[in-house]
């Protein structure tokens, strides 16, 4: 009935795919197909299984005629089986770097795949990574002192990328191709040892297999155990993070520094990784940082505030990047922009009356500057804004959110929403009003 002689292997593939993607027959996938044996077997398995899919191929034009022959093989396969074919041909505009060609090629590849997925409304990308790729990745990551995530290898299903051949060895894939006359092309550059992965493939793995002929099978079992261990650790970290204090309104996660210091290095590292801090040296600095220290990454900022670690998601455009904001006055109400209101309301509310005769219009909001002083209502004399912040025990993150209400002469009318300057206070019913 089946064209495949190795029926069990076909069924094994189908079972793996169904585990990764329940109701797989109802979905349409994008397959990344280079023309090599791995991806051509993947395409053949999908076609024989009657699955709905489209194919994406990228021609880097790095191997002269070989690159074009790869493209022709893939396009012929698509034409034969009436499969939608998407091609990207790399050109001079793609600016090939002198080094890190593999990283450049990978980035181009995935940009193209994401573009096709979006245009064709294809939720899942399927790649032909296999067990030997998994082993090579493990060895490379081991050489870099990776943590459990790196050592647990390439995930079979993560971020809408599916890898159904991950438990198949390269030999099994070649056997598929030979037994079922699957056409493919060999990339001669894979025989070179210029790149780290190729060095591992040709120089390291064969030596390991000499030591133990069942090395690859044993490695596969070890990966299962490592992944189970990773899952247990993830559950533990999730439980720890759930126990931290959070502020839904501000998006802050607050960790007690003393409790955090009592955790093992492994737990602390894994927690920090969840907040985007993965550099080991930076992590060590965080562990020993003093109050007021500030750390950033692409997603979060972390402030060390006395006995707390305060994590907060970075906003794409933060209000403090604005130099100043001129304010409108309608009737007698000074209009504070809603986005600023919502940001400072976490510190409290205020209702101020401001003497019209003592301020110069226009009024504005701005951030604290070096040397700023004001005369807090209810106090005698002036106080530096920096000292006021300190007395209010404001964290660095809180200070970043505070706005000063000033007039055109740079007189500070108040620190919103904490304290008005007493010099401008008024009981006159016709005075300007600020409401937070």
GROMACS .gro file of C-alpha atoms in nm:
model
  436
    1UNK     CA    1   0.000   0.000   0.000
    2UNK     CA    2   0.275   0.241   0.095
    3UNK     CA    3   0.554   0.333  -0.143
    4UNK     CA    4   0.791   0.306   0.155
    5UNK     CA    5   0.949  -0.032   0.221
    6UNK     CA    6   1.033   0.077   0.578
    7UNK     CA    7   0.669   0.115   0.676
    8UNK     CA    8   0.744   0.126   1.048
    9UNK     CA    9   0.980   0.418   0.998
   10UNK     CA   10   0.712   0.607   0.808
   11UNK     CA   11   0.468   0.532   1.086
   12UNK     CA   12   0.729   0.637   1.338
   13UNK     CA   13   0.763   0.972   1.162
   14UNK     CA   14   0.386   1.017   1.151
   15UNK     CA   15   0.355   0.929   1.519
   16UNK     CA   16   0.629   1.176   1.612
   17UNK     CA   17   0.464   1.451   1.410
   18UNK     CA   18   0.127   1.378   1.566
   19UNK     CA   19   0.284   1.405   1.913
   20UNK     CA   20   0.441   1.738   1.821
   21UNK     CA   21   0.134   1.862   1.635
   22UNK     CA   22  -0.196   1.694   1.725
   23UNK     CA   23  -0.438   1.690   1.429
   24UNK     CA   24  -0.142   1.752   1.199
   25UNK     CA   25  -0.353   1.665   0.892
   26UNK     CA   26  -0.561   1.978   0.948
   27UNK     CA   27  -0.268   2.222   0.935
   28UNK     CA   28  -0.060   2.366   0.652
   29UNK     CA   29   0.315   2.391   0.712
   30UNK     CA   30   0.612   2.572   0.563
   31UNK     CA   31   0.905   2.335   0.503
   32UNK     CA   32   1.261   2.467   0.481
   33UNK     CA   33   1.418   2.262   0.199
   34UNK     CA   34   1.777   2.305   0.083
   35UNK     CA   35   1.801   2.009  -0.154
   36UNK     CA   36   2.020   1.804   0.080
   37UNK     CA   37   1.926   1.454   0.192
   38UNK     CA   38   1.774   1.564   0.525
   39UNK     CA   39   1.529   1.819   0.389
   40UNK     CA   40   1.442   1.618   0.075
   41UNK     CA   41   1.353   1.316   0.292
   42UNK     CA   42   1.149   1.549   0.513
   43UNK     CA   43   0.962   1.682   0.208
   44UNK     CA   44   0.908   1.328   0.081
   45UNK     CA   45   0.772   1.211   0.417
   46UNK     CA   46   0.528   1.502   0.423
   47UNK     CA   47   0.420   1.433   0.066
   48UNK     CA   48   0.371   1.058   0.122
   49UNK     CA   49   0.181   1.128   0.445
   50UNK     CA   50  -0.066   1.343   0.253
   51UNK     CA   51   0.008   1.652   0.462
   52UNK     CA   52  -0.059   2.005   0.341
   53UNK     CA   53   0.258   2.209   0.307
   54UNK     CA   54   0.452   2.467   0.109
   55UNK     CA   55   0.827   2.479   0.049
   56UNK     CA   56   1.078   2.761   0.095
   57UNK     CA   57   1.425   2.749  -0.060
   58UNK     CA   58   1.706   3.002  -0.044
   59UNK     CA   59   1.980   3.021  -0.308
   60UNK     CA   60   2.292   3.187  -0.165
   61UNK     CA   61   2.486   3.160  -0.494
   62UNK     CA   62   2.794   3.064  -0.291
   63UNK     CA   63   2.867   2.737  -0.474
   64UNK     CA   64   2.841   2.843  -0.839
   65UNK     CA   65   2.647   2.586  -1.048
   66UNK     CA   66   2.587   2.364  -0.745
   67UNK     CA   67   2.363   2.629  -0.587
   68UNK     CA   68   2.151   2.647  -0.902
   69UNK     CA   69   2.128   2.268  -0.927
   70UNK     CA   70   2.006   2.255  -0.564
   71UNK     CA   71   1.738   2.508  -0.652
   72UNK     CA   72   1.632   2.311  -0.962
   73UNK     CA   73   1.598   1.987  -0.765
   74UNK     CA   74   1.369   2.150  -0.508
   75UNK     CA   75   1.163   2.340  -0.765
   76UNK     CA   76   1.122   2.022  -0.976
   77UNK     CA   77   0.997   1.834  -0.668
   78UNK     CA   78   0.742   2.109  -0.603
   79UNK     CA   79   0.629   2.112  -0.966
   80UNK     CA   80   0.591   1.733  -0.972
   81UNK     CA   81   0.366   1.728  -0.665
   82UNK     CA   82   0.196   2.066  -0.719
   83UNK     CA   83   0.346   2.212  -0.402
   84UNK     CA   84   0.369   2.593  -0.366
   85UNK     CA   85   0.736   2.692  -0.400
   86UNK     CA   86   0.891   3.007  -0.251
   87UNK     CA   87   1.240   3.112  -0.360
   88UNK     CA   88   1.477   3.376  -0.229
   89UNK     CA   89   1.791   3.448  -0.429
   90UNK     CA   90   2.064   3.621  -0.234
   91UNK     CA   91   2.217   3.919  -0.415
   92UNK     CA   92   2.475   4.190  -0.355
   93UNK     CA   93   2.222   4.397  -0.158
   94UNK     CA   94   2.229   4.133   0.115
   95UNK     CA   95   2.586   4.238   0.205
   96UNK     CA   96   2.772   3.915   0.272
   97UNK     CA   97   3.018   3.965   0.564
   98UNK     CA   98   3.383   3.865   0.551
   99UNK     CA   99   3.339   3.650   0.861
  100UNK     CA  100   3.049   3.479   1.037
  101UNK     CA  101   2.902   3.370   0.703
  102UNK     CA  102   2.706   3.092   0.873
  103UNK     CA  103   2.534   3.334   1.112
  104UNK     CA  104   2.462   3.574   0.826
  105UNK     CA  105   2.316   3.292   0.615
  106UNK     CA  106   2.101   3.171   0.903
  107UNK     CA  107   1.963   3.519   0.970
  108UNK     CA  108   1.877   3.569   0.602
  109UNK     CA  109   1.715   3.228   0.592
  110UNK     CA  110   1.488   3.285   0.890
  111UNK     CA  111   1.395   3.638   0.780
  112UNK     CA  112   1.277   3.487   0.452
  113UNK     CA  113   1.088   3.207   0.625
  114UNK     CA  114   0.909   3.450   0.859
  115UNK     CA  115   0.815   3.668   0.562
  116UNK     CA  116   0.658   3.373   0.376
  117UNK     CA  117   0.481   3.253   0.689
  118UNK     CA  118   0.324   3.594   0.735
  119UNK     CA  119   0.225   3.633   0.370
  120UNK     CA  120   0.082   3.281   0.341
  121UNK     CA  121  -0.063   3.265   0.693
  122UNK     CA  122   0.146   2.957   0.777
  123UNK     CA  123   0.179   2.924   1.153
  124UNK     CA  124   0.447   2.653   1.170
  125UNK     CA  125   0.791   2.622   1.013
  126UNK     CA  126   0.933   2.269   0.977
  127UNK     CA  127   1.307   2.202   0.954
  128UNK     CA  128   1.503   1.880   0.895
  129UNK     CA  129   1.734   1.884   1.199
  130UNK     CA  130   1.819   1.528   1.302
  131UNK     CA  131   1.990   1.334   1.580
  132UNK     CA  132   2.343   1.395   1.449
  133UNK     CA  133   2.272   1.771   1.443
  134UNK     CA  134   2.159   1.734   1.803
  135UNK     CA  135   2.485   1.564   1.901
  136UNK     CA  136   2.698   1.827   1.725
  137UNK     CA  137   2.505   2.106   1.896
  138UNK     CA  138   2.551   1.937   2.234
  139UNK     CA  139   2.929   1.909   2.186
  140UNK     CA  140   2.958   2.271   2.068
  141UNK     CA  141   2.754   2.397   2.363
  142UNK     CA  142   2.950   2.177   2.602
  143UNK     CA  143   3.271   2.343   2.482
  144UNK     CA  144   3.117   2.683   2.566
  145UNK     CA  145   3.028   2.593   2.927
  146UNK     CA  146   2.655   2.608   2.858
  147UNK     CA  147   2.387   2.556   3.118
  148UNK     CA  148   2.120   2.289   3.114
  149UNK     CA  149   1.921   2.466   2.841
  150UNK     CA  150   2.217   2.460   2.602
  151UNK     CA  151   2.306   2.102   2.689
  152UNK     CA  152   1.948   1.981   2.642
  153UNK     CA  153   1.992   2.061   2.276
  154UNK     CA  154   1.768   2.162   1.989
  155UNK     CA  155   1.401   2.160   2.091
  156UNK     CA  156   1.164   1.948   1.883
  157UNK     CA  157   0.887   2.205   1.909
  158UNK     CA  158   0.953   2.562   2.017
  159UNK     CA  159   0.857   2.909   1.895
  160UNK     CA  160   0.639   2.761   1.618
  161UNK     CA  161   0.939   2.571   1.472
  162UNK     CA  162   0.888   2.193   1.446
  163UNK     CA  163   1.169   1.938   1.399
  164UNK     CA  164   1.008   1.594   1.348
  165UNK     CA  165   1.334   1.422   1.239
  166UNK     CA  166   1.519   1.508   1.558
  167UNK     CA  167   1.513   1.146   1.682
  168UNK     CA  168   1.623   1.005   1.344
  169UNK     CA  169   1.993   0.948   1.280
  170UNK     CA  170   2.168   1.061   0.962
  171UNK     CA  171   2.209   0.694   0.866
  172UNK     CA  172   1.833   0.638   0.893
  173UNK     CA  173   1.773   0.939   0.672
  174UNK     CA  174   2.016   0.809   0.409
  175UNK     CA  175   1.843   0.472   0.431
  176UNK     CA  176   1.506   0.639   0.365
  177UNK     CA  177   1.650   0.808   0.060
  178UNK     CA  178   1.816   0.493  -0.075
  179UNK     CA  179   1.524   0.256  -0.015
  180UNK     CA  180   1.267   0.493  -0.162
  181UNK     CA  181   1.469   0.660  -0.436
  182UNK     CA  182   1.445   1.008  -0.287
  183UNK     CA  183   1.656   1.242  -0.497
  184UNK     CA  184   1.893   1.474  -0.313
  185UNK     CA  185   2.218   1.661  -0.360
  186UNK     CA  186   2.531   1.656  -0.147
  187UNK     CA  187   2.677   1.989  -0.035
  188UNK     CA  188   3.051   1.941  -0.088
  189UNK     CA  189   3.128   2.229   0.149
  190UNK     CA  190   3.003   2.011   0.436
  191UNK     CA  191   3.318   1.802   0.393
  192UNK     CA  192   3.542   2.098   0.477
  193UNK     CA  193   3.652   2.160   0.834
  194UNK     CA  194   3.666   2.540   0.815
  195UNK     CA  195   3.365   2.576   1.045
  196UNK     CA  196   3.334   2.456   1.403
  197UNK     CA  197   3.030   2.237   1.334
  198UNK     CA  198   3.210   2.058   1.050
  199UNK     CA  199   3.515   2.004   1.271
  200UNK     CA  200   3.295   1.841   1.533
  201UNK     CA  201   3.118   1.633   1.268
  202UNK     CA  202   3.432   1.498   1.100
  203UNK     CA  203   3.692   1.500   1.377
  204UNK     CA  204   3.513   1.454   1.710
  205UNK     CA  205   3.201   1.242   1.652
  206UNK     CA  206   3.381   0.957   1.464
  207UNK     CA  207   3.624   0.919   1.756
  208UNK     CA  208   3.335   0.893   2.002
  209UNK     CA  209   3.170   0.628   1.786
  210UNK     CA  210   3.496   0.431   1.781
  211UNK     CA  211   3.489   0.420   2.161
  212UNK     CA  212   3.130   0.295   2.166
  213UNK     CA  213   2.948   0.183   1.852
  214UNK     CA  214   2.616   0.254   2.028
  215UNK     CA  215   2.724   0.606   2.121
  216UNK     CA  216   2.455   0.784   1.917
  217UNK     CA  217   2.173   0.570   2.055
  218UNK     CA  218   2.301   0.618   2.412
  219UNK     CA  219   2.331   0.990   2.349
  220UNK     CA  220   1.966   0.997   2.240
  221UNK     CA  221   1.863   0.838   2.571
  222UNK     CA  222   2.081   1.086   2.761
  223UNK     CA  223   1.908   1.374   2.582
  224UNK     CA  224   1.570   1.242   2.696
  225UNK     CA  225   1.693   1.243   3.056
  226UNK     CA  226   1.844   1.592   3.019
  227UNK     CA  227   1.520   1.729   2.876
  228UNK     CA  228   1.321   1.575   3.160
  229UNK     CA  229   1.565   1.737   3.405
  230UNK     CA  230   1.524   2.070   3.226
  231UNK     CA  231   1.145   2.041   3.257
  232UNK     CA  232   1.172   1.975   3.631
  233UNK     CA  233   1.405   2.274   3.671
  234UNK     CA  234   1.168   2.495   3.468
  235UNK     CA  235   0.879   2.395   3.695
  236UNK     CA  236   1.088   2.481   4.000
  237UNK     CA  237   1.190   2.821   3.858
  238UNK     CA  238   0.828   2.896   3.765
  239UNK     CA  239   0.725   2.814   4.120
  240UNK     CA  240   0.996   3.044   4.259
  241UNK     CA  241   0.898   3.333   4.028
  242UNK     CA  242   0.529   3.291   4.111
  243UNK     CA  243   0.623   3.344   4.475
  244UNK     CA  244   0.787   3.680   4.408
  245UNK     CA  245   0.607   4.005   4.481
  246UNK     CA  246   0.464   4.161   4.165
  247UNK     CA  247   0.300   4.492   4.090
  248UNK     CA  248   0.055   4.443   3.803
  249UNK     CA  249   0.007   4.818   3.748
  250UNK     CA  250   0.377   4.895   3.712
  251UNK     CA  251   0.483   4.561   3.565
  252UNK     CA  252   0.748   4.522   3.834
  253UNK     CA  253   0.875   4.198   3.984
  254UNK     CA  254   1.039   4.244   4.323
  255UNK     CA  255   1.277   3.988   4.475
  256UNK     CA  256   1.393   3.995   4.835
  257UNK     CA  257   1.773   4.020   4.815
  258UNK     CA  258   1.839   3.819   5.134
  259UNK     CA  259   1.618   3.529   5.023
  260UNK     CA  260   1.768   3.542   4.674
  261UNK     CA  261   2.122   3.521   4.812
  262UNK     CA  262   2.033   3.197   4.994
  263UNK     CA  263   1.937   3.021   4.670
  264UNK     CA  264   2.195   2.806   4.491
  265UNK     CA  265   2.394   2.962   4.207
  266UNK     CA  266   2.202   2.743   3.961
  267UNK     CA  267   1.862   2.874   4.078
  268UNK     CA  268   1.983   3.235   4.082
  269UNK     CA  269   2.132   3.205   3.733
  270UNK     CA  270   1.814   3.051   3.595
  271UNK     CA  271   1.593   3.319   3.753
  272UNK     CA  272   1.809   3.598   3.611
  273UNK     CA  273   1.796   3.434   3.268
  274UNK     CA  274   1.416   3.460   3.277
  275UNK     CA  275   1.465   3.836   3.297
  276UNK     CA  276   1.711   3.845   3.007
  277UNK     CA  277   2.037   3.848   3.206
  278UNK     CA  278   2.244   3.557   3.077
  279UNK     CA  279   2.602   3.686   3.080
  280UNK     CA  280   2.784   3.511   3.365
  281UNK     CA  281   3.008   3.806   3.453
  282UNK     CA  282   2.711   4.043   3.465
  283UNK     CA  283   2.523   3.795   3.684
  284UNK     CA  284   2.810   3.791   3.932
  285UNK     CA  285   2.803   4.172   3.942
  286UNK     CA  286   2.429   4.163   4.014
  287UNK     CA  287   2.486   3.925   4.307
  288UNK     CA  288   2.730   4.169   4.471
  289UNK     CA  289   2.589   4.505   4.352
  290UNK     CA  290   2.524   4.789   4.595
  291UNK     CA  291   2.202   4.988   4.638
  292UNK     CA  292   2.140   5.214   4.341
  293UNK     CA  293   2.309   4.987   4.086
  294UNK     CA  294   2.122   4.968   3.757
  295UNK     CA  295   2.143   4.693   3.492
  296UNK     CA  296   1.984   4.681   3.147
  297UNK     CA  297   1.920   4.433   2.869
  298UNK     CA  298   1.700   4.450   2.561
  299UNK     CA  299   1.383   4.363   2.756
  300UNK     CA  300   1.426   4.452   3.122
  301UNK     CA  301   1.594   4.693   3.356
  302UNK     CA  302   1.700   4.587   3.703
  303UNK     CA  303   1.763   4.819   3.995
  304UNK     CA  304   1.920   4.716   4.325
  305UNK     CA  305   1.714   4.905   4.584
  306UNK     CA  306   1.828   4.845   4.941
  307UNK     CA  307   1.717   4.488   5.011
  308UNK     CA  308   1.531   4.437   4.684
  309UNK     CA  309   1.599   4.345   4.324
  310UNK     CA  310   1.337   4.526   4.116
  311UNK     CA  311   1.283   4.405   3.759
  312UNK     CA  312   1.075   4.612   3.521
  313UNK     CA  313   1.002   4.569   3.151
  314UNK     CA  314   1.158   4.843   2.942
  315UNK     CA  315   0.912   5.056   2.748
  316UNK     CA  316   0.986   5.123   2.382
  317UNK     CA  317   0.953   5.496   2.437
  318UNK     CA  318   0.973   5.614   2.794
  319UNK     CA  319   0.839   5.952   2.908
  320UNK     CA  320   1.172   6.050   3.059
  321UNK     CA  321   1.324   6.066   2.712
  322UNK     CA  322   1.116   6.377   2.652
  323UNK     CA  323   1.299   6.696   2.751
  324UNK     CA  324   0.984   6.882   2.852
  325UNK     CA  325   0.610   6.891   2.790
  326UNK     CA  326   0.416   7.216   2.758
  327UNK     CA  327   0.079   7.207   2.934
  328UNK     CA  328  -0.259   7.336   2.833
  329UNK     CA  329  -0.488   7.515   3.078
  330UNK     CA  330  -0.862   7.495   3.015
  331UNK     CA  331  -1.072   7.718   3.238
  332UNK     CA  332  -0.851   7.690   3.544
  333UNK     CA  333  -0.744   7.325   3.520
  334UNK     CA  334  -0.388   7.242   3.422
  335UNK     CA  335  -0.419   6.941   3.190
  336UNK     CA  336  -0.170   6.664   3.267
  337UNK     CA  337  -0.136   6.412   2.977
  338UNK     CA  338  -0.319   6.086   3.051
  339UNK     CA  339  -0.014   5.865   2.992
  340UNK     CA  340   0.182   6.061   3.253
  341UNK     CA  341  -0.111   6.059   3.494
  342UNK     CA  342  -0.139   5.681   3.473
  343UNK     CA  343   0.235   5.642   3.530
  344UNK     CA  344   0.256   5.860   3.842
  345UNK     CA  345  -0.074   5.759   4.001
  346UNK     CA  346   0.102   5.459   4.155
  347UNK     CA  347   0.266   5.710   4.392
  348UNK     CA  348  -0.062   5.866   4.501
  349UNK     CA  349  -0.301   6.151   4.413
  350UNK     CA  350  -0.286   6.525   4.458
  351UNK     CA  351  -0.501   6.836   4.431
  352UNK     CA  352  -0.304   7.159   4.416
  353UNK     CA  353  -0.417   7.521   4.386
  354UNK     CA  354  -0.159   7.749   4.225
  355UNK     CA  355  -0.147   8.128   4.251
  356UNK     CA  356  -0.189   8.271   3.900
  357UNK     CA  357  -0.003   8.589   3.994
  358UNK     CA  358   0.316   8.409   4.095
  359UNK     CA  359   0.380   8.190   3.791
  360UNK     CA  360   0.485   8.274   3.438
  361UNK     CA  361   0.304   8.090   3.158
  362UNK     CA  362   0.336   7.853   2.982
  363UNK     CA  363   0.359   7.585   3.247
  364UNK     CA  364   0.542   7.263   3.167
  365UNK     CA  365   0.653   6.926   3.294
  366UNK     CA  366   1.016   6.823   3.294
  367UNK     CA  367   1.251   6.577   3.458
  368UNK     CA  368   1.483   6.651   3.749
  369UNK     CA  369   1.810   6.826   3.671
  370UNK     CA  370   2.130   6.856   3.870
  371UNK     CA  371   2.098   7.120   4.141
  372UNK     CA  372   1.717   7.151   4.130
  373UNK     CA  373   1.565   7.290   4.452
  374UNK     CA  374   1.216   7.379   4.574
  375UNK     CA  375   1.040   7.497   4.891
  376UNK     CA  376   0.817   7.206   5.003
  377UNK     CA  377   0.485   7.317   5.146
  378UNK     CA  378   0.472   7.271   5.522
  379UNK     CA  379   0.850   7.309   5.559
  380UNK     CA  380   1.076   7.605   5.628
  381UNK     CA  381   1.341   7.672   5.370
  382UNK     CA  382   1.444   7.500   5.051
  383UNK     CA  383   1.535   7.143   4.976
  384UNK     CA  384   1.722   6.982   4.691
  385UNK     CA  385   1.503   6.759   4.475
  386UNK     CA  386   1.764   6.483   4.508
  387UNK     CA  387   1.741   6.504   4.890
  388UNK     CA  388   1.361   6.503   4.870
  389UNK     CA  389   1.373   6.183   4.662
  390UNK     CA  390   1.607   6.025   4.916
  391UNK     CA  391   1.385   6.122   5.210
  392UNK     CA  392   1.084   5.974   5.029
  393UNK     CA  393   1.286   5.651   4.990
  394UNK     CA  394   1.222   5.641   4.615
  395UNK     CA  395   1.391   5.367   4.415
  396UNK     CA  396   1.587   5.453   4.103
  397UNK     CA  397   1.301   5.321   3.891
  398UNK     CA  398   1.054   5.541   4.079
  399UNK     CA  399   1.276   5.848   4.036
  400UNK     CA  400   1.275   5.792   3.662
  401UNK     CA  401   0.897   5.829   3.656
  402UNK     CA  402   0.869   6.151   3.858
  403UNK     CA  403   0.788   6.480   3.684
  404UNK     CA  404   0.843   6.835   3.804
  405UNK     CA  405   0.577   7.099   3.736
  406UNK     CA  406   0.755   7.422   3.638
  407UNK     CA  407   0.672   7.763   3.496
  408UNK     CA  408   0.836   7.945   3.205
  409UNK     CA  409   1.101   8.088   3.441
  410UNK     CA  410   1.202   7.735   3.554
  411UNK     CA  411   1.051   7.786   3.898
  412UNK     CA  412   0.957   7.443   4.037
  413UNK     CA  413   0.589   7.457   4.137
  414UNK     CA  414   0.586   7.104   4.271
  415UNK     CA  415   0.702   6.742   4.251
  416UNK     CA  416   0.412   6.545   4.104
  417UNK     CA  417   0.226   6.396   4.282
  418UNK     CA  418   0.422   6.425   4.610
  419UNK     CA  419   0.460   6.785   4.723
  420UNK     CA  420   0.373   7.133   4.604
  421UNK     CA  421   0.611   7.427   4.646
  422UNK     CA  422   0.463   7.639   4.926
  423UNK     CA  423   0.551   7.966   4.753
  424UNK     CA  424   0.286   7.906   4.488
  425UNK     CA  425   0.007   7.771   4.706
  426UNK     CA  426  -0.324   7.960   4.692
  427UNK     CA  427  -0.669   7.950   4.851
  428UNK     CA  428  -0.817   8.167   4.578
  429UNK     CA  429  -1.109   7.997   4.403
  430UNK     CA  430  -0.982   8.139   4.073
  431UNK     CA  431  -0.636   7.986   4.103
  432UNK     CA  432  -0.500   7.723   3.865
  433UNK     CA  433  -0.568   7.364   3.971
  434UNK     CA  434  -0.379   7.037   3.929
  435UNK     CA  435  -0.562   6.707   3.985
  436UNK     CA  436  -0.394   6.366   3.982
   0.00000   0.00000   0.00000
